[in-house]
Short mmCIF file of C-alpha atoms in Angstrom, two decimals:
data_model
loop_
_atom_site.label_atom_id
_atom_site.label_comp_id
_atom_site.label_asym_id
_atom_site.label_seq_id
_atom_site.Cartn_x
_atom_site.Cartn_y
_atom_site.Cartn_z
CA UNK U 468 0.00 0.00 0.00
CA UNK U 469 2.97 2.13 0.03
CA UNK U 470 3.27 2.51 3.66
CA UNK U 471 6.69 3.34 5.18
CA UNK U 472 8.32 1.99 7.85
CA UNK U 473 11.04 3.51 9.80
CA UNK U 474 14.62 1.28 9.88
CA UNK U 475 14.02 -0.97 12.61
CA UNK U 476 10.26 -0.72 13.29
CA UNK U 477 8.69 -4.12 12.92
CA UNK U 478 6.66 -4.49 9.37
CA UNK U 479 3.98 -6.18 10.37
CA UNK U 480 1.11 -5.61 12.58
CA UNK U 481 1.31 -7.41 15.76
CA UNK U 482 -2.69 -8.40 15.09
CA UNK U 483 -1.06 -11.23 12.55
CA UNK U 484 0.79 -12.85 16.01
CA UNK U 485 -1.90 -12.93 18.44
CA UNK U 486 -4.66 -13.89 15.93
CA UNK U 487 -2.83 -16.92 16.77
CA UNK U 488 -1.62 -16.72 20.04
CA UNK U 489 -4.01 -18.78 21.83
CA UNK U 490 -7.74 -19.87 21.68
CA UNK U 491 -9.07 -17.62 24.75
CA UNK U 492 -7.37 -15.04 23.47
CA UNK U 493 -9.66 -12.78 21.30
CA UNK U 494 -7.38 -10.53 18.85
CA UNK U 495 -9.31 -7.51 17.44
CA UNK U 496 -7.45 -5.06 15.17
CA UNK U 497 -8.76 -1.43 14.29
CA UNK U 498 -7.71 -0.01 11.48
CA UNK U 499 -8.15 4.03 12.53
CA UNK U 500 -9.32 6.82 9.89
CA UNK U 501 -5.89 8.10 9.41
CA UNK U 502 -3.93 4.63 7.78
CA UNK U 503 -7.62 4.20 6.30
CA UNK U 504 -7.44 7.28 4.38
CA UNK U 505 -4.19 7.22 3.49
CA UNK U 506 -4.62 3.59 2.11
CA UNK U 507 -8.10 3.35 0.78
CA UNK U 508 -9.28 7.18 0.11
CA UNK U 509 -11.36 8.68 3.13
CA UNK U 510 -12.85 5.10 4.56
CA UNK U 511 -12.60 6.45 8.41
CA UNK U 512 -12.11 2.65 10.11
CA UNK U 513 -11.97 -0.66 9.87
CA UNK U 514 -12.28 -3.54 12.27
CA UNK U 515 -11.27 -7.35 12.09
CA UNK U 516 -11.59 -10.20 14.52
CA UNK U 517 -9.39 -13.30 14.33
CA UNK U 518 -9.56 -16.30 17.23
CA UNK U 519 -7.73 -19.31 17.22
CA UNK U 520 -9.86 -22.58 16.20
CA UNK U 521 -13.08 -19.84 16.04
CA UNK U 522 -15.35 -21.13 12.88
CA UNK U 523 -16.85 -19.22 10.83
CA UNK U 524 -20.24 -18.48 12.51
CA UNK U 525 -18.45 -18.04 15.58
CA UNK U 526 -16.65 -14.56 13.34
CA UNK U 527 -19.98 -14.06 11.53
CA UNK U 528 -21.78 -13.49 15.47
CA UNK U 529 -18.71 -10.90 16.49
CA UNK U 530 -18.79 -9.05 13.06
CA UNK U 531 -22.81 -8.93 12.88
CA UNK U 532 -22.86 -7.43 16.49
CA UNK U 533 -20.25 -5.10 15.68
CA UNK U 534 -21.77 -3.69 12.86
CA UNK U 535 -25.28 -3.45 14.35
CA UNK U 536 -23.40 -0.93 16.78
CA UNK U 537 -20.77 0.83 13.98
CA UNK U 538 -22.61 -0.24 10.87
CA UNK U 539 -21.41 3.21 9.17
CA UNK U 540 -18.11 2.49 10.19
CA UNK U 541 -17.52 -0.84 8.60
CA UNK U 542 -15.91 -1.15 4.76
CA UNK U 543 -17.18 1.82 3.59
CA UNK U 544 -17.40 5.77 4.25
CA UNK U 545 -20.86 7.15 5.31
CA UNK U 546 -21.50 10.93 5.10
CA UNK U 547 -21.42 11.22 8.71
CA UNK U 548 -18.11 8.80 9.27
CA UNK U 549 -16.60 11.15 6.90
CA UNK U 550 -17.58 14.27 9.06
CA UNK U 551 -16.52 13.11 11.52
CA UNK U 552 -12.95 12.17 10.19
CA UNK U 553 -12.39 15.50 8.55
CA UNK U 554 -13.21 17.39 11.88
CA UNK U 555 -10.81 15.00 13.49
CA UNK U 556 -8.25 15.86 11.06
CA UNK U 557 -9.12 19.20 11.50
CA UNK U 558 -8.80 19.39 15.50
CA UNK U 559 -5.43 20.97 16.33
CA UNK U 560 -4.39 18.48 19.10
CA UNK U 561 -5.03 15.93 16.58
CA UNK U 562 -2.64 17.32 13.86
CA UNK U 563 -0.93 19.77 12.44
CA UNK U 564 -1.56 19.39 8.52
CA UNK U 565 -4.81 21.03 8.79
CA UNK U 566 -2.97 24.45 9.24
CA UNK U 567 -0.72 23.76 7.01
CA UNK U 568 -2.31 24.01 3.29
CA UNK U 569 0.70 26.64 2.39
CA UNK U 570 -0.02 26.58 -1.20
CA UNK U 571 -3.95 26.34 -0.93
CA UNK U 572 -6.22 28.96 -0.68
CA UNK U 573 -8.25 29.07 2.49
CA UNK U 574 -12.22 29.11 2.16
CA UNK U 575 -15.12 30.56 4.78
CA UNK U 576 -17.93 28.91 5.26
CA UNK U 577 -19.64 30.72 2.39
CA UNK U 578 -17.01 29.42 -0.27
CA UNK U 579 -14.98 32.06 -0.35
CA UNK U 580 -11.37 32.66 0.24
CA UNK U 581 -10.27 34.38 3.18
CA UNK U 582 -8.70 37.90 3.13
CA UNK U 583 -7.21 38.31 5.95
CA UNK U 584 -3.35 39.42 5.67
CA UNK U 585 -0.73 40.41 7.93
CA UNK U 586 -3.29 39.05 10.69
CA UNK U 587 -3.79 38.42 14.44
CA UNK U 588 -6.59 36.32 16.35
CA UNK U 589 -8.22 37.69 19.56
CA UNK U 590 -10.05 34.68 21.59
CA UNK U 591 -12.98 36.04 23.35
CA UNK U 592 -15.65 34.23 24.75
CA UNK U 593 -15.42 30.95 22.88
CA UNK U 594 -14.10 32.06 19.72
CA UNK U 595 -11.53 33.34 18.09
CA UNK U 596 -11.33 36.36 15.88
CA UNK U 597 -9.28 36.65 13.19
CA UNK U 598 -8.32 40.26 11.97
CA UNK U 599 -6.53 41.11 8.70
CA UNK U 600 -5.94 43.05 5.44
CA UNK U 601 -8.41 43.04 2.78
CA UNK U 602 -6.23 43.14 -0.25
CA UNK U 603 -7.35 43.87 -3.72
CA UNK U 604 -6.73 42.88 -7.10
CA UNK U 605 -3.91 44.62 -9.42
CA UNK U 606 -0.98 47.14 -8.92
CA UNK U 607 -2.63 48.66 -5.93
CA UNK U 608 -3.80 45.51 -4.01
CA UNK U 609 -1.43 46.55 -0.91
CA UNK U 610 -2.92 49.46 -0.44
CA UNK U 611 -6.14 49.97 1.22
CA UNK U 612 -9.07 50.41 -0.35
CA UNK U 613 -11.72 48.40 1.85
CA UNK U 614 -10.10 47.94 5.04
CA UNK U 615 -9.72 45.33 7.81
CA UNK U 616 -12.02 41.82 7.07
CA UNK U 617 -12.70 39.82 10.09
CA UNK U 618 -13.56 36.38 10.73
CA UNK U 619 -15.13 34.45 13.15
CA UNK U 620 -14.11 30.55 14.29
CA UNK U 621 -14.82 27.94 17.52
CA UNK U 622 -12.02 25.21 16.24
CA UNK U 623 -9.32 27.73 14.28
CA UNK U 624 -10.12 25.63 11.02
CA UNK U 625 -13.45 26.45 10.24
CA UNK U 626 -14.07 30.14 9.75
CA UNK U 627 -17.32 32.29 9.37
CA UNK U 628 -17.01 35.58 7.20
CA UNK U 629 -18.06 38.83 9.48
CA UNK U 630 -17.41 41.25 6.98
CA UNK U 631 -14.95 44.17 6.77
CA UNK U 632 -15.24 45.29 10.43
CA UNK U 633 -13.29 48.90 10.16
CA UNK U 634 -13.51 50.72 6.56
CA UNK U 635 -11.89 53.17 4.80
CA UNK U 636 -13.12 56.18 4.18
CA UNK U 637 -14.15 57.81 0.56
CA UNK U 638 -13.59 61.40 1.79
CA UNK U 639 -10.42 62.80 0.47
CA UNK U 640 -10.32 65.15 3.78
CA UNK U 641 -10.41 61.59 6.48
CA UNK U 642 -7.02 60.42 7.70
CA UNK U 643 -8.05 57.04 6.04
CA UNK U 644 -9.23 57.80 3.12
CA UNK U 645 -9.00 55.11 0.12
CA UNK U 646 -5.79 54.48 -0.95
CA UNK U 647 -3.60 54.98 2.26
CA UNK U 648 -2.19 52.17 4.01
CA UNK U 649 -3.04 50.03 6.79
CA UNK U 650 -0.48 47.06 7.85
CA UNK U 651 -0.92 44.40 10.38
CA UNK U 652 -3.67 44.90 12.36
CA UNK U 653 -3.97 43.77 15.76
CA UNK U 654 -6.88 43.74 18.15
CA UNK U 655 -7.35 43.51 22.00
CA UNK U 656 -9.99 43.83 24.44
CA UNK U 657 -9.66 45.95 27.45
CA UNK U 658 -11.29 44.59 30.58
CA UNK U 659 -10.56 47.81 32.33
CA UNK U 660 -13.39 49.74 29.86
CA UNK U 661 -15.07 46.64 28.60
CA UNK U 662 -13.60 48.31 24.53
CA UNK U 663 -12.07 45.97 21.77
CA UNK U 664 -8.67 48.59 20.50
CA UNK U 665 -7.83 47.70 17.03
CA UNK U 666 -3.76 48.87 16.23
CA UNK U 667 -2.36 48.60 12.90
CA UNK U 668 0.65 50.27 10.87
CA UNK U 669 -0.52 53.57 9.11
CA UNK U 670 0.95 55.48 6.45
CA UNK U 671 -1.07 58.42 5.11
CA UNK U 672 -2.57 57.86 1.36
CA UNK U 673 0.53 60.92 0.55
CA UNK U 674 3.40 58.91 2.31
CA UNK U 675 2.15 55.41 0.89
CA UNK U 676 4.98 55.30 -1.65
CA UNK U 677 7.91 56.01 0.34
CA UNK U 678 6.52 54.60 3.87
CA UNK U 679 7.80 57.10 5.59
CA UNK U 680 4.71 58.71 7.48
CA UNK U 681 5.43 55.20 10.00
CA UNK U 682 2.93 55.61 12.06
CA UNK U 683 0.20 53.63 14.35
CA UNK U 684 -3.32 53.60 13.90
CA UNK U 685 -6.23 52.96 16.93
CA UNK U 686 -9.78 52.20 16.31
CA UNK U 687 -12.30 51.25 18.80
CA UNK U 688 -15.29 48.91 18.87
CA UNK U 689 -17.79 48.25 22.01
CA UNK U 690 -17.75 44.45 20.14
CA UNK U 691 -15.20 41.80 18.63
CA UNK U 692 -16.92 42.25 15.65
CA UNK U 693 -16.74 46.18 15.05
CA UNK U 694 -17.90 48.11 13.33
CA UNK U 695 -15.16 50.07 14.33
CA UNK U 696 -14.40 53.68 14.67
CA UNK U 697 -11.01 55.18 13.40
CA UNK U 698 -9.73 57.56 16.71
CA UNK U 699 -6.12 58.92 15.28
CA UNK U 700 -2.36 58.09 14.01
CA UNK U 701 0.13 58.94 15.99
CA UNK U 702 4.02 58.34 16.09
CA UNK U 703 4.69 57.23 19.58
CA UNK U 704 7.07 59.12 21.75
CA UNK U 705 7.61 61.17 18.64
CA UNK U 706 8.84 57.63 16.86
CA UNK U 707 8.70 56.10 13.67
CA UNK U 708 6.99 52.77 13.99
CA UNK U 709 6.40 50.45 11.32
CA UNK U 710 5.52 46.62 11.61
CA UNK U 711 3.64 46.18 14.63
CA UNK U 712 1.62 44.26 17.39
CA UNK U 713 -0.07 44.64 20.85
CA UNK U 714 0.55 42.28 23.92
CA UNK U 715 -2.09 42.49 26.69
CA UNK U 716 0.11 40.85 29.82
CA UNK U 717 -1.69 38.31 32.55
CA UNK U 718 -1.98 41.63 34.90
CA UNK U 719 -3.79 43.16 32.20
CA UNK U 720 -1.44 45.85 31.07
CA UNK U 721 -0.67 46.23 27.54
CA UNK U 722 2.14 47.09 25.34
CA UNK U 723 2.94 48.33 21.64
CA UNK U 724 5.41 46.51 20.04
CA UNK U 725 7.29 47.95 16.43
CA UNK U 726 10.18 48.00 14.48
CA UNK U 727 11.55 51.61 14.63
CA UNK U 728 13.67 53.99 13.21
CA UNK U 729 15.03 54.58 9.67
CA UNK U 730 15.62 50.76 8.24
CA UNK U 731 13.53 49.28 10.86
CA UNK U 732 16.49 49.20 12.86
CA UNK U 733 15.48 48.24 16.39
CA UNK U 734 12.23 47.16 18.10
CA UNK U 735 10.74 48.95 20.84
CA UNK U 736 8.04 48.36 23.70
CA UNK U 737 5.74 51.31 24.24
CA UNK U 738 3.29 50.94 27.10
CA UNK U 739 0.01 51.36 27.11
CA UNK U 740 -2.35 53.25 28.86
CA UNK U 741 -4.85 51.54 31.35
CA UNK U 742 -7.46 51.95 28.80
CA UNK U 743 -5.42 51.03 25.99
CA UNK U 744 -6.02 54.59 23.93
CA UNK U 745 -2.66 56.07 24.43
CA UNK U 746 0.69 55.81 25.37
CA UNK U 747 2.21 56.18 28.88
CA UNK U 748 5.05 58.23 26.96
CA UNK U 749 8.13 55.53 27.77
CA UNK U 750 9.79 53.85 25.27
CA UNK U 751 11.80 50.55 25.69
CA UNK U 752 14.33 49.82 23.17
CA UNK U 753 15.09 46.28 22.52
CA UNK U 754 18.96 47.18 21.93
CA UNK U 755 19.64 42.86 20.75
CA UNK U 756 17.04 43.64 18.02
CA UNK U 757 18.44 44.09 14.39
CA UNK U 758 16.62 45.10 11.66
CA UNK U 759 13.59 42.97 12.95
CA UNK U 760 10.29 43.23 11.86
CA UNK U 761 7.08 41.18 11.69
CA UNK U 762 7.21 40.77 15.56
CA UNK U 763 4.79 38.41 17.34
CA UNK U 764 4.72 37.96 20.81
CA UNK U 765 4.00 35.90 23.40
CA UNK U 766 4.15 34.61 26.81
CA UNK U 767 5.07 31.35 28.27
CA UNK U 768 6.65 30.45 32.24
CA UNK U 769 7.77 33.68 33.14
CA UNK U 770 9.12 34.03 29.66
CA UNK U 771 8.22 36.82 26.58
CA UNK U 772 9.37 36.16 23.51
CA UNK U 773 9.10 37.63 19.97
CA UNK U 774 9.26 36.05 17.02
CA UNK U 775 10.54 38.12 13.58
CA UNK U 776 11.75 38.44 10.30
CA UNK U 777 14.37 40.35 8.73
CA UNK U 778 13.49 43.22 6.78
CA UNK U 779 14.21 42.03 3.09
CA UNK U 780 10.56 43.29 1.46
CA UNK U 781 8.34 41.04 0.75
CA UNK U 782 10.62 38.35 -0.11
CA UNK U 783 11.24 35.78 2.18
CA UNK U 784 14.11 35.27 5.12
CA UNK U 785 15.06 33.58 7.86
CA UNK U 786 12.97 33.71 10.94
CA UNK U 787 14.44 34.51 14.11
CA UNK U 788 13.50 35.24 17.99
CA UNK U 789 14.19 37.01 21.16
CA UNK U 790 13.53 36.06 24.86
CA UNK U 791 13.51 37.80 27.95
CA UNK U 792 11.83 37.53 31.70
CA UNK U 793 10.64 40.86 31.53
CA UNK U 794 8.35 43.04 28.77
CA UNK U 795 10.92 45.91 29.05
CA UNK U 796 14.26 44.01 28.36
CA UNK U 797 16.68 43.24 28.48
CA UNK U 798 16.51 41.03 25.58
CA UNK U 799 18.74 38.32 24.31
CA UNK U 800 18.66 37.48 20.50
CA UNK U 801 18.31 33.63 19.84
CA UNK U 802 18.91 31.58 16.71
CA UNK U 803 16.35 30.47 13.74
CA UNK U 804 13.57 28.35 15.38
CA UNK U 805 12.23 26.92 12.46
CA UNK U 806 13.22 23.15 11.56
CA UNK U 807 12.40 20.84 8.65
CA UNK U 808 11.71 20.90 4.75
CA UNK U 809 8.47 21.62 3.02
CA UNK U 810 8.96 18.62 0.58
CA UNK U 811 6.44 20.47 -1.83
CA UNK U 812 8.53 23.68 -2.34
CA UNK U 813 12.27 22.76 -0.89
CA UNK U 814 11.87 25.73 1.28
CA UNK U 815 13.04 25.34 4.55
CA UNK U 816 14.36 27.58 7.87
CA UNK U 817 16.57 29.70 5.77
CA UNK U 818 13.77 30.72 3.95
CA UNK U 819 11.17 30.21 6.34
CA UNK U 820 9.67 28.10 4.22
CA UNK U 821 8.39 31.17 2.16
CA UNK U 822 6.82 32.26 4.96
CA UNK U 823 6.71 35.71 7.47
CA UNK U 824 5.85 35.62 10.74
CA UNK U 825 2.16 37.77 11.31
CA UNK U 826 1.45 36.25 14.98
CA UNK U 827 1.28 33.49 17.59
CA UNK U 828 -1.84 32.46 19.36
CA UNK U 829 -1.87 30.75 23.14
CA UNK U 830 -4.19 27.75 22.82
CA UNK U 831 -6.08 26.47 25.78
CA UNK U 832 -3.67 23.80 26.16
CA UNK U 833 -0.70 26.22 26.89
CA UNK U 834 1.09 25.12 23.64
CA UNK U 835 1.26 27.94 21.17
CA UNK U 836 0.24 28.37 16.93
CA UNK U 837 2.03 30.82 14.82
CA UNK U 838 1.03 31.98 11.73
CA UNK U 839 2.69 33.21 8.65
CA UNK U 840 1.65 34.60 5.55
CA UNK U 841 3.41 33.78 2.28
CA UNK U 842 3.58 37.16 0.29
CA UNK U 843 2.82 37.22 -3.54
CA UNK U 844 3.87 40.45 -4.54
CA UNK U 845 3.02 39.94 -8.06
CA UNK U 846 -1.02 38.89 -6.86
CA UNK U 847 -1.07 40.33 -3.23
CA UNK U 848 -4.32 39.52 -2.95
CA UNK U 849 -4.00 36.20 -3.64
CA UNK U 850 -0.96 35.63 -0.64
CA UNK U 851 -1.54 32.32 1.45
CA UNK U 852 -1.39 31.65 4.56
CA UNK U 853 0.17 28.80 6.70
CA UNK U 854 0.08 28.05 10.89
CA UNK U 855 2.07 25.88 12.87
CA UNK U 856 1.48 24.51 16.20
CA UNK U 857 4.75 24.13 18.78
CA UNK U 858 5.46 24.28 22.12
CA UNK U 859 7.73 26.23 24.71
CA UNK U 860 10.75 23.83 26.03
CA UNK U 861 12.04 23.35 29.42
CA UNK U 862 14.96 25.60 29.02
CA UNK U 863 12.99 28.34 27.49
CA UNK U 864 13.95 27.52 24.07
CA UNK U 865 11.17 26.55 21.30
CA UNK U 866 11.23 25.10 18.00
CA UNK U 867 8.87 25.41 15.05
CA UNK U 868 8.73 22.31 12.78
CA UNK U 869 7.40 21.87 9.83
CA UNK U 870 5.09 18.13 9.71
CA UNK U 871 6.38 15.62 8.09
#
């Protein structure tokens, strides 16, 4: 069947020795939805008895009252076996292919494929929300001209369309008017006012073709799923921010994180106020960054970490990451997490498998998902997406691997 075995692993399934071990021993062998669809196309099980000396109406009792209890279960594929096996394939603790799909589009629930670039996820009160650039089609698709699309999900696989949740603006006179630019938007919700805050890189429709207005935008919604309502751009601290995110810490405090300066050439932590819609006015420079961008952070033990890109356009580069035990530094700059080949493209850590780093979500299990988008510069708005599950070590290391 084309099945592989690793050197050393015996070839055969131990059913074949204890169907004949002994006759009160009773061997039954299930076949689970995984070999079954790799094998035979999506059959999701398979079971077989085998008892020493047993005749054949003794077998035809045990397989009669099996299937009287998994009839849909047994040599072929009902509708709701198959179901079933896809949203087991589908569950993150089960595996990690189904957030994969690097070259594949990804699809809502209404057929369509996502938009949803340069992206974060906000989990509020069973579900997720995921937040991202609405890209268009042609020269111009990086700029924008609709706004942020959001998108609504229980399981992280399967993801409702909630519309574009802040829009542009078609007067000429607004600060985001059509045509200027809006980067990596990140939302959070703010217990201490009961507000979702929506941050995301800005440049002004005049400064869109040099980036250098480099600034941060804040909208506000009383609900995950907006509308919401432009407030201002601002440079904080008087600096020029770029690629950005937000970090809301377990006491609640939160914290603007961007690659500053001409060349993106160091990352900084601004805090926030208590109700999220300013700045406290101090700056934290993250002197082991270097020409980072594309941070994501998160939390894990005690820990923070970031994870980043270099700054080489939209092509892609080798991830890397910082750690540190406290928001404010200092920081110390560790090596390329990401391990393993994408056998499809060749593309591996030094390229990050085509990939950029966009953000990492907690999941209730306390391991961790990033997410990446793969950039196509000549179709922006057709870029893909691809997310990775991996855990935090015991020395405060982590790894990112792509599944074999």
């Amino acid at each position: 069947f084309g099945l592989v075995y690793e050197k050393g692993i015996h070839g055969e399934s131990l059913f074949a020795e204890f169907a004949t071990l002994d006759p009160n021993v009773l061997a039954v062998k299930l076949d689970g939805c995984t070999k079954e669809d790799y094998v035979w196309g999506l059959r999701v099980g398979f079971i077989t008895f085998a008892l020493k000396g047993a005749s054949e109406a003794q077998l035809k009792v045990l397989e009669d009252k099996a299937a009287g209890s998994v009839r849909s279960c047994i040599s072929n594929a009902s509708s709701i076996g198959q179901h079933l096996a896809v949203a087991a394939f589908a569950a993150w603790g089960v595996t990690a292919s189904a957030g994969v799909r690097s070259w594949e589009p990804w699809y809502d629930t209404n057929g369509h494929v996502i938009n949803a670039h340069g992206g974060g996820v906000m989990y509020d009160d069973g579900a997720y929300w995921w937040y991202g650039e609405h890209k268009v089609y042609g020269e111009a698709g990086n700029q924008a001209w609709v706004g942020v699309h959001a998108y609504r999900s229980t399981d992280l696989v399967t993801w409702e369309d909630r519309g574009v949740v802040l829009k542009v603006s078609d007067d000429p006179a607004s600060e985001i008017t059509a045509g200027c630019i809006i980067e990596r938007p990140k939302v959070v919700y703010c217990p201490n006012n009961g507000l979702t805050l929506m941050f995301f890189h800005f440049e002004p429709k005049c400064d869109r073709a040099t980036y250098s207005g480099g600034m941060v935008g804040i909208a506000q919604s009383a609900r995950p799923e907006g509308p919401f309502r432009f407030l201002y751009a601002t440079r904080p601290c008087g600096t020029i921010v770029r690629d950005q995110t937000v970090f809301v810490d377990d006491d609640g405090k939160a914290y603007f994180i961007a690659a500053t300066g001409p060349k993106n050439a160091k990352l900084a932590v601004f805090p926030l106020t208590a109700d999220y819609f300013d700045f406290t006015g101090e700056k934290f420079v993250i002197e082991a960054s270097l020409r980072d961008e594309a941070p994501a952070v998160f939390k894990h033990d005690g820990w923070y970490y970031i994870l980043a890109s270099d700054c080489t356009g939209w092509k892609p580069n080798a991830a890397r990451y910082l750690r540190a035990r406290s928001i404010t530094g200092p920081w110390e700059r560790m090596p390329n997490p990401c391990v393993g080949t994408d056998p499809k493209t060749g593309l591996g850590p030094e390229l990050t498998w085509g990939g950029q780093s966009t953000y990492v979500q907690k999941l209730p299990d306390g391991t961790f998902l990033a997410l990446f988008d793969r950039w196509r510069p000549e179709a922006i708005h057709d870029s893909r997406y691809f997310w990775l599950p991996f855990s935090v070590k015991a020395d405060h290391t982590f790894e990112i691997v792509w599944p074999r």
